[in-house]
Coordinates of C-alpha atoms in Angstrom, one line a residue:
M12 CA 70.8 79.5 132.8
A13 CA 69.9 81.3 129.5
P14 CA 72.6 81.6 126.8
S15 CA 72.9 85.3 127.2
D16 CA 73.5 84.8 131.0
N17 CA 76.3 82.4 130.3
L18 CA 77.7 84.8 127.8
E19 CA 77.7 87.7 130.3
E20 CA 79.3 85.7 133.1
S21 CA 81.9 84.2 130.8
L22 CA 82.9 87.6 129.5
K23 CA 83.0 89.2 132.9
S24 CA 85.4 86.5 134.1
L25 CA 87.5 86.6 131.0
S26 CA 91.3 86.7 131.7
V27 CA 93.4 87.5 128.7
S28 CA 96.4 89.4 127.5
G29 CA 97.2 91.7 124.6
K30 CA 96.1 95.1 123.1
Q31 CA 92.4 95.9 123.0
S32 CA 90.3 97.9 120.6
K33 CA 86.9 99.4 121.2
V34 CA 84.4 101.1 118.9
P35 CA 81.7 103.1 120.7
T36 CA 78.0 102.9 120.0
S37 CA 74.9 104.9 120.8
S38 CA 72.4 102.1 120.8
K39 CA 71.7 99.0 123.0
P40 CA 69.6 96.8 120.7
S41 CA 69.1 93.9 123.1
A42 CA 69.8 92.4 126.5
V43 CA 72.7 90.7 125.0
A44 CA 74.0 94.0 123.8
E45 CA 73.7 95.5 127.3
S46 CA 75.6 92.7 129.0
W47 CA 78.3 92.9 126.4
E48 CA 78.6 96.7 126.9
D49 CA 79.5 96.1 130.5
S50 CA 82.2 93.6 129.6
A51 CA 83.6 95.9 126.9
D52 CA 84.0 98.7 129.4
A53 CA 85.7 96.3 131.8
A54 CA 88.0 95.1 129.1
S55 CA 88.9 98.6 128.0
S56 CA 90.1 99.5 131.5
S57 CA 92.7 96.8 131.4
S58 CA 95.9 97.4 129.4
D59 CA 96.4 93.7 128.8
A60 CA 93.0 92.7 127.5
P61 CA 93.2 91.3 123.9
Y62 CA 89.4 90.9 123.5
A63 CA 87.3 93.9 123.0
I64 CA 83.7 94.2 122.0
R65 CA 83.1 95.9 118.7
K66 CA 79.5 97.2 118.8
N67 CA 78.1 98.0 115.4
A68 CA 74.5 99.4 115.7
S69 CA 72.6 96.1 116.2
L70 CA 75.6 94.1 115.3
L71 CA 77.9 92.8 118.0
S72 CA 81.2 91.0 117.4
L73 CA 84.2 89.9 119.3
S74 CA 87.6 91.0 117.9
C75 CA 91.1 90.9 119.2
G76 CA 93.3 94.0 119.2
I77 CA 92.7 95.4 115.7
A78 CA 91.5 92.2 114.2
R79 CA 89.5 92.8 111.1
F80 CA 87.3 90.3 109.3
T81 CA 87.1 90.1 105.6
S82 CA 83.7 88.5 105.0
K83 CA 81.2 88.7 102.1
P84 CA 78.0 87.4 103.7
K85 CA 74.8 86.6 101.8
P86 CA 72.2 89.4 101.7
V87 CA 69.8 87.4 103.9
M88 CA 70.5 84.5 106.3
A89 CA 67.8 81.9 106.7
A90 CA 67.4 79.0 109.1
G91 CA 69.7 76.2 108.2
D92 CA 72.0 78.3 106.0
K93 CA 75.6 77.4 106.1
I94 CA 78.5 79.8 105.5
D95 CA 80.2 79.3 102.2
P96 CA 83.9 79.1 102.9
R97 CA 84.7 80.5 99.5
T98 CA 83.6 83.9 100.6
W99 CA 86.3 84.1 103.2
R100 CA 90.0 84.9 102.8
R101 CA 92.0 81.8 103.6
R102 CA 94.9 82.1 106.0
P103 CA 97.0 79.3 107.7
A104 CA 95.5 78.1 111.0
P105 CA 98.0 76.0 113.0
A106 CA 96.1 76.6 116.2
A107 CA 92.5 76.6 115.0
R108 CA 89.9 75.3 117.4
I109 CA 86.5 73.8 116.9
C110 CA 84.0 76.3 115.6
A111 CA 80.2 76.4 115.4
F112 CA 77.4 78.8 114.5
C113 CA 73.7 79.1 114.9
V114 CA 71.3 80.4 112.4
S115 CA 68.0 81.9 113.5
E116 CA 64.7 80.4 112.4
W117 CA 63.1 83.8 112.9
G118 CA 64.6 84.6 109.5
T119 CA 64.1 88.4 109.3
N120 CA 65.2 89.5 112.8
A121 CA 68.6 88.9 114.2
T122 CA 71.5 90.3 116.1
V123 CA 74.9 88.8 115.7
A124 CA 76.8 87.9 118.8
L125 CA 80.3 86.2 118.9
A126 CA 82.1 84.9 122.0
P127 CA 85.5 83.5 122.8
A128 CA 86.1 79.8 122.0
R129 CA 86.4 78.9 125.7
V130 CA 82.8 80.0 126.2
T131 CA 80.3 77.4 125.2
W132 CA 76.5 77.6 125.5
P133 CA 73.7 76.0 123.6
C134 CA 72.0 77.6 120.7
P135 CA 68.9 79.5 121.8
P136 CA 65.5 78.1 121.1
K137 CA 64.3 78.2 117.5
T138 CA 67.8 78.1 116.0
S139 CA 69.8 75.5 114.2
K140 CA 73.4 74.7 115.1
H141 CA 76.1 73.7 112.7
T142 CA 79.6 72.5 113.6
V143 CA 82.2 73.1 110.9
S144 CA 84.7 70.3 111.1
P145 CA 86.7 69.6 114.3
A146 CA 89.6 71.8 113.3
C147 CA 87.7 74.2 111.1
G148 CA 89.7 72.6 108.3
G149 CA 89.2 74.9 105.4
N150 CA 85.6 75.6 106.2
A151 CA 85.9 78.7 108.3
P152 CA 88.0 81.9 108.3
R153 CA 91.4 81.2 109.5
A154 CA 94.4 83.2 110.7
R155 CA 97.8 82.6 112.3
H156 CA 97.5 81.6 115.9
S157 CA 93.8 81.9 115.6
Q158 CA 91.3 81.5 118.4
I159 CA 87.9 80.5 117.1
A160 CA 84.7 81.9 118.6
L161 CA 81.3 80.4 118.9
G162 CA 78.5 82.5 117.4
S163 CA 74.8 82.7 118.0
I164 CA 72.0 84.8 116.7
E165 CA 69.5 86.5 119.0
R166 CA 66.2 88.3 118.4
T167 CA 66.3 92.1 117.8
S168 CA 64.1 94.8 116.3
L169 CA 66.1 95.3 113.1
P170 CA 65.6 93.1 110.0
V171 CA 68.6 91.0 109.2
K172 CA 68.7 92.1 105.6
S173 CA 69.0 95.7 106.7
I174 CA 71.9 94.7 109.0
L175 CA 73.7 92.7 106.4
D176 CA 73.3 95.2 103.6
K177 CA 75.1 97.8 105.8
M178 CA 78.1 95.6 106.8
H179 CA 80.6 97.4 104.6
F180 CA 82.7 99.9 106.4
S181 CA 86.2 101.1 106.6
L182 CA 88.2 99.7 109.5
S183 CA 86.5 96.4 110.3
A184 CA 83.9 94.0 109.0
V185 CA 81.6 91.8 111.0
A186 CA 80.9 88.1 110.3
I187 CA 77.4 86.8 110.7
G188 CA 76.9 83.5 112.5
L189 CA 80.5 82.4 112.0
A190 CA 83.6 81.7 114.0
C191 CA 85.8 84.8 114.2
T192 CA 89.6 84.8 113.9
C193 CA 91.3 86.3 116.8
N194 CA 94.6 87.8 115.6
T195 CA 95.8 91.0 114.1
V196 CA 94.4 90.9 110.6
T197 CA 94.6 94.1 108.5
A198 CA 91.6 95.2 106.6
A199 CA 92.1 95.2 102.8
T200 CA 90.7 97.6 100.4
K201 CA 88.2 96.0 98.0
G202 CA 88.3 98.4 95.1
V203 CA 90.2 101.4 93.7
F204 CA 88.4 103.7 91.3
A205 CA 89.2 106.7 89.2
H206 CA 86.7 109.5 88.7
Y207 CA 86.1 110.0 85.0
M208 CA 84.5 113.1 83.5
V209 CA 82.0 112.1 80.8
G210 CA 82.4 114.1 77.6
S211 CA 82.7 113.6 73.9
I212 CA 85.1 110.7 72.9
T213 CA 86.0 108.4 70.1
A214 CA 86.0 104.6 70.3
D215 CA 89.8 104.6 70.0
H216 CA 90.2 107.0 72.9
A217 CA 87.7 105.1 75.0
N218 CA 89.8 102.0 74.5
T219 CA 93.0 103.8 75.3
D220 CA 91.6 105.2 78.6
V221 CA 90.2 101.8 79.7
S222 CA 93.4 99.9 78.7
Q223 CA 95.7 102.4 80.6
A224 CA 93.6 102.3 83.7
K225 CA 93.4 98.5 83.8
N226 CA 97.1 98.3 83.2
I227 CA 97.9 100.1 86.4
G228 CA 95.5 98.2 88.5
I229 CA 92.5 100.5 88.7
D230 CA 89.3 98.5 89.2
A231 CA 86.7 100.9 87.7
F232 CA 85.9 104.3 86.4
A233 CA 83.3 106.3 88.3
L234 CA 81.6 107.9 85.3
N235 CA 80.7 111.5 86.2
V236 CA 77.3 112.1 84.5
G237 CA 76.3 115.8 84.5
S238 CA 74.4 115.8 81.3
L239 CA 72.1 113.5 79.3
L240 CA 72.8 115.2 76.0
P241 CA 73.8 113.0 73.0
F242 CA 77.5 113.6 73.5
A243 CA 77.1 111.4 76.6
T244 CA 74.4 109.0 75.7
D245 CA 74.1 108.5 71.9
A246 CA 74.4 104.8 71.1
S247 CA 77.0 105.2 68.3
T248 CA 79.0 108.3 69.3
G249 CA 78.2 109.0 73.0
A250 CA 80.9 108.6 75.7
I251 CA 78.9 106.3 77.9
P252 CA 78.1 103.6 75.4
L253 CA 81.6 103.7 73.9
L254 CA 83.2 103.4 77.4
F255 CA 81.0 100.4 78.2
N256 CA 81.8 98.8 74.9
A257 CA 85.5 99.2 75.7
A258 CA 85.1 97.9 79.2
D259 CA 83.2 94.9 78.1
N260 CA 85.9 94.0 75.6
L261 CA 88.9 94.6 77.9
G262 CA 87.5 93.2 81.2
F263 CA 87.2 96.5 83.0
K264 CA 84.4 97.9 85.2
L265 CA 82.4 101.1 85.3
F266 CA 79.7 102.7 87.4
F267 CA 77.7 105.9 87.4
S268 CA 78.4 108.9 89.6
F269 CA 75.7 111.4 89.1
D270 CA 76.8 115.0 89.2
M271 CA 73.9 116.6 91.0
Y272 CA 75.5 120.1 90.9
A273 CA 75.3 119.9 87.1
L274 CA 72.1 117.9 86.8
G275 CA 70.3 120.4 89.0
D276 CA 66.6 119.7 89.1
T277 CA 66.6 116.9 86.5
D278 CA 63.9 114.4 87.3
P279 CA 65.8 111.4 88.8
S280 CA 63.9 109.0 86.6
Q281 CA 65.8 110.4 83.7
F282 CA 69.3 109.8 85.0
L283 CA 68.6 106.6 87.0
A284 CA 67.4 105.1 83.7
L285 CA 71.1 104.8 82.9
V286 CA 71.6 102.4 85.8
S287 CA 68.6 100.4 84.7
Q288 CA 70.0 100.3 81.1
Y289 CA 73.6 99.4 82.0
Q290 CA 73.5 97.4 85.2
G291 CA 73.2 94.1 83.4
R292 CA 76.4 94.7 81.4
S293 CA 79.3 92.5 82.4
S294 CA 81.4 95.6 82.9
Y295 CA 79.1 97.3 85.4
Y296 CA 80.7 97.3 88.9
Q297 CA 78.6 95.3 91.3
V298 CA 78.8 94.7 95.1
D299 CA 76.9 91.8 96.4
G300 CA 74.9 91.6 93.2
R301 CA 73.9 95.3 93.4
P302 CA 75.0 98.1 91.0
F303 CA 77.4 100.5 92.6
V304 CA 76.1 104.1 92.3
S305 CA 77.7 107.3 93.5
T306 CA 77.1 111.1 93.3
F307 CA 78.8 114.4 93.4
N308 CA 76.6 116.3 95.9
G309 CA 72.8 115.6 96.2
A310 CA 72.3 115.9 100.0
T311 CA 69.6 118.6 99.4
K312 CA 67.7 116.7 96.7
T313 CA 64.3 115.6 98.1
F314 CA 62.7 114.8 94.8
G315 CA 59.3 115.7 96.2
Q316 CA 59.6 113.7 99.4
A317 CA 59.8 114.9 103.0
D318 CA 63.6 114.7 103.2
A319 CA 66.6 113.8 100.9
N320 CA 67.0 110.4 102.4
S321 CA 63.5 109.4 101.5
G322 CA 63.8 111.2 98.2
W323 CA 66.8 109.1 97.0
Q324 CA 65.2 105.9 98.4
N325 CA 62.0 106.6 96.6
A326 CA 63.8 107.5 93.3
F327 CA 65.7 104.3 93.2
Q328 CA 62.5 102.3 94.0
N329 CA 60.6 104.0 91.2
A330 CA 63.5 103.2 88.8
Q331 CA 63.4 99.6 90.0
V332 CA 67.1 99.8 90.9
T333 CA 68.5 98.3 94.1
P334 CA 71.8 100.1 94.3
Y335 CA 74.9 99.8 96.4
F336 CA 74.7 103.5 97.1
V337 CA 77.8 105.5 98.1
P338 CA 77.1 109.2 97.5
D339 CA 79.2 112.3 98.0
F340 CA 77.0 114.4 100.2
D341 CA 79.5 117.1 101.0
D342 CA 76.7 119.6 100.5
F343 CA 74.9 118.4 103.6
N344 CA 74.5 121.2 106.1
G345 CA 77.1 120.8 108.8
Y346 CA 78.9 118.0 107.0
P347 CA 80.4 115.7 108.2
N348 CA 78.5 116.0 111.5
G349 CA 75.3 114.0 111.5
I350 CA 75.6 112.7 108.0
V351 CA 75.0 109.1 108.8
S352 CA 72.0 109.6 111.1
A353 CA 70.4 111.9 108.5
F354 CA 71.0 109.3 105.7
P355 CA 70.3 105.7 106.7
Y356 CA 69.6 104.7 103.2
P357 CA 73.1 104.8 101.6
D358 CA 75.6 102.0 102.1
G359 CA 78.5 104.3 102.6
F360 CA 79.8 107.8 101.9
F361 CA 82.3 109.3 99.6
S362 CA 83.9 112.7 100.4
W363 CA 85.2 114.8 97.5
E364 CA 86.3 117.9 99.4
S365 CA 88.5 116.0 101.9
A366 CA 91.0 115.3 99.2
W367 CA 92.6 118.7 99.5
P368 CA 93.0 121.5 102.0
A369 CA 90.4 124.2 101.5
S370 CA 91.6 127.4 100.0
S371 CA 90.6 129.2 103.1
Q372 CA 93.1 127.2 105.1
G373 CA 96.0 128.9 103.4
I374 CA 99.3 127.0 103.3
A375 CA 98.4 123.8 105.0
N376 CA 98.9 120.1 104.6
V377 CA 96.0 117.9 103.6
S378 CA 94.1 116.5 106.6
S379 CA 92.2 113.3 107.2
D380 CA 90.1 114.9 110.0
T381 CA 86.9 114.9 107.8
D382 CA 87.5 111.3 106.7
L383 CA 88.0 110.2 110.3
A384 CA 84.9 112.1 111.5
V385 CA 82.8 110.3 108.9
I386 CA 84.4 106.9 109.7
S387 CA 83.6 107.4 113.4
Q388 CA 79.9 107.6 112.4
T389 CA 79.9 105.0 109.7
Q390 CA 81.5 102.3 111.8
P391 CA 78.7 102.1 114.4
A392 CA 76.1 102.3 111.7
G393 CA 77.7 99.5 109.7
K394 CA 78.5 101.7 106.7
F395 CA 81.8 102.5 105.1
K396 CA 83.8 105.5 104.1
D397 CA 85.0 105.8 100.5
L398 CA 88.2 107.9 100.5
D399 CA 89.9 109.9 97.8
A400 CA 93.4 110.8 96.6
S401 CA 94.2 113.8 94.5
Q402 CA 96.3 116.6 93.3
F403 CA 94.7 120.0 92.7
Y404 CA 96.4 122.9 90.9
Y405 CA 94.7 125.9 92.6
R406 CA 94.7 124.5 96.1
I407 CA 97.7 124.2 98.4
G408 CA 99.3 120.8 98.9
E409 CA 102.5 120.4 96.9
L410 CA 102.9 117.1 98.7
N411 CA 99.2 116.4 98.7
Y412 CA 99.5 113.1 96.7
G413 CA 102.1 111.5 98.9
Q414 CA 100.6 112.6 102.1
R415 CA 97.2 111.4 101.0
I416 CA 98.7 107.9 100.3
Q417 CA 99.8 107.5 103.9
Q418 CA 96.4 108.7 105.2
L419 CA 94.7 106.1 103.0
L420 CA 96.9 103.3 104.2
S421 CA 96.3 104.3 107.8
A422 CA 92.5 104.5 107.4
A423 CA 92.3 101.2 105.4
P424 CA 89.0 102.1 103.6
D425 CA 86.9 99.6 101.7
Y426 CA 87.1 101.7 98.6
V427 CA 89.4 104.5 97.3
E428 CA 88.7 106.9 94.4
I429 CA 91.3 108.8 92.6
I430 CA 90.3 112.4 91.7
T431 CA 90.5 112.3 88.8
W432 CA 91.4 110.5 85.6
N433 CA 90.7 113.3 83.2
D434 CA 89.3 116.5 84.7
A435 CA 91.5 118.9 82.7
G436 CA 89.2 121.8 83.6
E437 CA 90.2 121.6 87.3
G438 CA 93.8 120.3 86.7
H439 CA 93.6 117.2 88.8
Y440 CA 94.1 114.4 86.3
I441 CA 96.4 111.5 86.1
G442 CA 95.3 110.2 82.7
S443 CA 94.6 111.5 79.2
F444 CA 92.2 114.2 78.2
W445 CA 91.2 114.4 74.6
P446 CA 90.6 117.3 72.2
E447 CA 87.0 116.2 71.6
Q448 CA 86.4 116.4 75.3
I449 CA 87.8 119.9 75.7
G450 CA 86.4 121.3 72.5
D451 CA 86.5 125.1 72.3
S452 CA 86.2 125.7 76.0
G453 CA 89.6 127.4 76.2
I454 CA 90.9 124.9 78.8
D455 CA 93.6 123.8 76.3
K456 CA 95.7 126.9 77.0
Y457 CA 96.1 125.7 80.6
T458 CA 96.6 122.0 79.8
N459 CA 98.4 121.6 76.5
G460 CA 101.8 120.1 77.2
F461 CA 100.9 119.4 80.9
D462 CA 101.0 115.6 80.9
H463 CA 100.3 114.2 84.4
S464 CA 100.7 110.6 83.5
G465 CA 103.9 110.4 85.6
W466 CA 101.7 110.2 88.7
Q467 CA 100.4 106.9 87.4
Q468 CA 103.8 105.3 88.3
L469 CA 102.8 105.3 91.9
V470 CA 99.3 103.8 91.5
P471 CA 100.1 100.1 91.1
S472 CA 102.2 100.0 94.3
V473 CA 99.6 102.0 96.2
I474 CA 96.8 99.7 95.1
A475 CA 98.8 96.6 96.0
A476 CA 99.5 98.0 99.5
L477 CA 95.8 98.9 100.0
K478 CA 94.6 95.5 98.9
N479 CA 97.2 93.7 101.0
G480 CA 96.3 95.7 104.1
A481 CA 99.7 97.5 104.4
Q482 CA 99.6 100.2 107.1
D483 CA 102.5 102.3 105.9
T484 CA 104.5 103.2 102.8
S485 CA 107.6 101.2 103.6
A486 CA 106.6 98.3 101.2
L487 CA 105.5 100.5 98.3
F488 CA 108.0 99.1 95.8
P489 CA 107.8 99.8 92.1
G490 CA 104.9 97.7 90.7
G491 CA 102.7 97.1 87.7
P492 CA 104.5 98.2 84.4
W493 CA 107.4 99.5 86.6
D494 CA 108.0 96.3 88.5
G495 CA 111.7 95.6 88.5
K496 CA 112.6 99.1 87.7
A497 CA 115.3 101.0 89.7
A498 CA 112.7 103.6 90.7
A499 CA 109.1 104.6 90.0
G500 CA 107.3 107.8 90.7
A501 CA 107.3 111.4 89.6
M502 CA 108.6 114.9 90.3
W503 CA 106.5 118.0 89.8
Y504 CA 106.6 121.7 90.0
R505 CA 104.8 124.8 88.8
P506 CA 106.3 126.5 85.7
V507 CA 105.9 130.1 87.0
L508 CA 107.2 131.6 90.2
T509 CA 104.8 132.9 92.7
T510 CA 106.5 136.3 92.5
S511 CA 105.9 136.5 88.7
S512 CA 104.2 139.5 87.2
C513 CA 101.4 138.1 85.0
A514 CA 99.7 140.3 82.4
S515 CA 96.4 138.4 82.8
G516 CA 96.5 138.6 86.6
Q517 CA 96.9 135.9 89.3
P518 CA 94.5 133.0 89.6
S519 CA 92.3 132.6 92.7
G520 CA 94.2 131.0 95.6
Y521 CA 97.6 131.9 94.1
Q522 CA 98.8 133.1 97.5
N523 CA 98.8 129.5 98.7
A524 CA 101.2 128.3 96.1
Q525 CA 104.9 127.7 96.9
D526 CA 108.0 127.7 94.7
L527 CA 108.9 124.1 95.4
V528 CA 110.2 121.0 93.6
N529 CA 108.2 118.0 94.8
F530 CA 108.8 114.3 94.4
A531 CA 107.3 110.9 95.3
I532 CA 109.6 108.0 94.4
S533 CA 109.2 104.3 95.1
L534 CA 112.4 102.4 95.5
P535 CA 112.7 98.6 95.4
S536 CA 113.2 96.2 98.3
G537 CA 116.8 96.2 99.4
A538 CA 117.5 99.8 98.4
S539 CA 119.4 101.6 101.2
D540 CA 121.7 104.5 101.5
Y541 CA 120.4 106.0 98.3
K542 CA 120.4 109.7 97.6
I543 CA 117.7 111.8 95.9
V544 CA 119.4 114.9 94.5
V545 CA 117.3 117.9 93.4
S546 CA 118.7 120.5 91.1
S547 CA 117.3 123.9 89.8
G548 CA 119.0 126.4 87.5
G549 CA 121.9 123.9 87.1
N550 CA 122.7 123.8 90.8
V551 CA 122.0 121.2 93.5
I552 CA 119.4 122.7 95.8
A553 CA 118.8 119.7 98.1
T554 CA 119.8 116.1 98.8
F555 CA 117.6 113.6 100.6
P556 CA 118.2 110.1 101.8
G557 CA 116.4 107.4 99.8
Q558 CA 115.3 104.0 101.2
A559 CA 113.2 101.1 100.0
G560 CA 109.5 102.0 99.7
L561 CA 107.9 105.4 99.1
N562 CA 110.1 108.5 99.5
I563 CA 108.2 111.8 99.4
N564 CA 109.6 115.3 100.0
S565 CA 109.9 118.8 98.5
T566 CA 112.4 121.6 98.6
G567 CA 112.5 125.3 98.0
G568 CA 115.1 126.9 95.8
L569 CA 113.2 126.7 92.5
V570 CA 114.6 129.4 90.2
A571 CA 113.6 130.8 86.9
G572 CA 115.4 130.1 83.7
S573 CA 115.5 126.3 83.4
A574 CA 113.6 123.2 84.3
P575 CA 114.4 121.4 87.6
K576 CA 115.8 117.9 87.7
V577 CA 115.7 115.0 90.3
D578 CA 118.3 112.2 90.2
V579 CA 118.2 108.9 92.2
V580 CA 121.7 107.8 93.1
D581 CA 122.4 104.4 94.5
D582 CA 124.8 103.4 97.3
L583 CA 127.6 103.0 94.8
G584 CA 127.2 106.5 93.4
N585 CA 125.5 105.5 90.2
T586 CA 122.5 107.5 88.9
V587 CA 119.9 104.8 88.5
A588 CA 116.9 107.0 87.6
S589 CA 116.3 110.6 86.6
A590 CA 113.4 113.0 85.8
T591 CA 113.8 116.4 84.2
G592 CA 110.9 118.8 83.7
N593 CA 109.8 119.6 80.1
M594 CA 109.1 123.3 80.8
D595 CA 111.4 126.0 82.0
V596 CA 110.4 128.0 85.0
A597 CA 109.3 131.5 84.2
G598 CA 110.0 134.6 86.2
N599 CA 107.3 136.5 84.4
A600 CA 104.5 135.4 82.1
D601 CA 101.5 136.6 80.1
L602 CA 99.5 133.8 81.6
C603 CA 100.0 132.7 85.2
N604 CA 99.3 129.0 84.7
Y605 CA 99.7 127.2 88.0
N606 CA 99.0 123.7 86.6
Y607 CA 101.7 121.2 87.5
V608 CA 104.5 120.0 85.2
V609 CA 104.7 116.3 86.1
T610 CA 107.6 114.1 85.0
G611 CA 107.8 110.4 85.6
F612 CA 111.1 108.5 86.2

């Protein structure tokens, strides 16, 4: 009997227990795929089936429940290649079984198929078989109570390099030609970035920004390039070279995010030359040896080709750059519907606009619907979704930051980008913005004295949770520079009431603002029966329970005349942390500035 027949019969007769997980697909790349599809449907109809078939375009893999694999495969597998165990996260394996894999001698055409350990069948013709130690002792991915699967590679129409290059996506990752671990393993985020607006800067300020970001655990700045003028590119004074110098010296990473709204019809050879110039620097962020490149918009840029997908692919080829391409294509018509099928070239997608509720939604909480819609497309296509977290001063979402943190943990994306580090012009910044960046734009009247660095206190614990695969906020304890502190986090409010009479008029979207005091506070392990006390105008306006992990909430009752205050009181009645705003709330003002006042604990 052929190997695929054995596989089909074995799967159909499989009797197992546990929760199953299934990812749909729109394609049937091979006979093996079709036989597995039948078994997957059968498994999904049983409430006690732990094995489910994850179908990923031409990639098939066996997983258990919500098992997620953390592989970093080589770009191309060749006959006789062995899996390097150093590319796999090691976990204890008290119940590991024998594991083996086959590598196709066809070299460029392969479909991955994995089966339960109890299923055995010979490698197909024209493949080589490798057995990795009787107990997979250190030479295969391992997990608690693991069941090891036997893998083989079958012929398909898609090139293996194309398959492998697309194997980075949000909720699970597929191993090629390797034994899988059958237990509940949470996907871990690989990188957390902060969007950085490129403008004029000094060497000292570049060093400060890089040092602060690294200190709180951020992996890289996504350099928003919207201009190729000397303030950005000059070798001795430009922001780009100065930031790369600082990153080289301090062990930090950077990559380019091309602002296609600002660059307009600029020939791609001009801005992609930056990637060519800097990709060899030790500080350039790489994935699988390829320079990470992103965008803001660009879904309509064809660059003289028949469509935008071909346009971007051709532009990179002409620049002799092989990128790990993760654009923000929010400007795609009908986004997010159809984005993946329209753009097979990118490795993943970043969504800027899903970080906040749209102004047209009125008073509404931030939603992850757009993210999940993109994830549902990227998973079958073997791509990933890069998610974002942000505050935004003229859009609703007083608790946006805290709510977005929970959504990120639930979605478990491969990459997360904080919007932003320094966009003073739009008010969503957690880092510094410098006078030389703002210049005479007039932005300073909205930003001077509005320090948002208090939000940084939450970043280390969020990054740790994402990279450890946490699924909720209960383990978000104070971390990084605030490790060991009684509390970490921030409180924030707007310094002018929504009922204020403003001589200069109200800003666009003002009707969505609310007179609230907001907080997000991380309490250490063991904290229980704490109280979070909110005061405004010298009076307590609300008291909330505080527990270990992240506590987020808001309350009305903000009044004019003084700055609000938030106290953290432990179970013995001691005030262990406090934050008081540095601006009084105004009932009326010449300028209705809806930027947040943010105060850390």
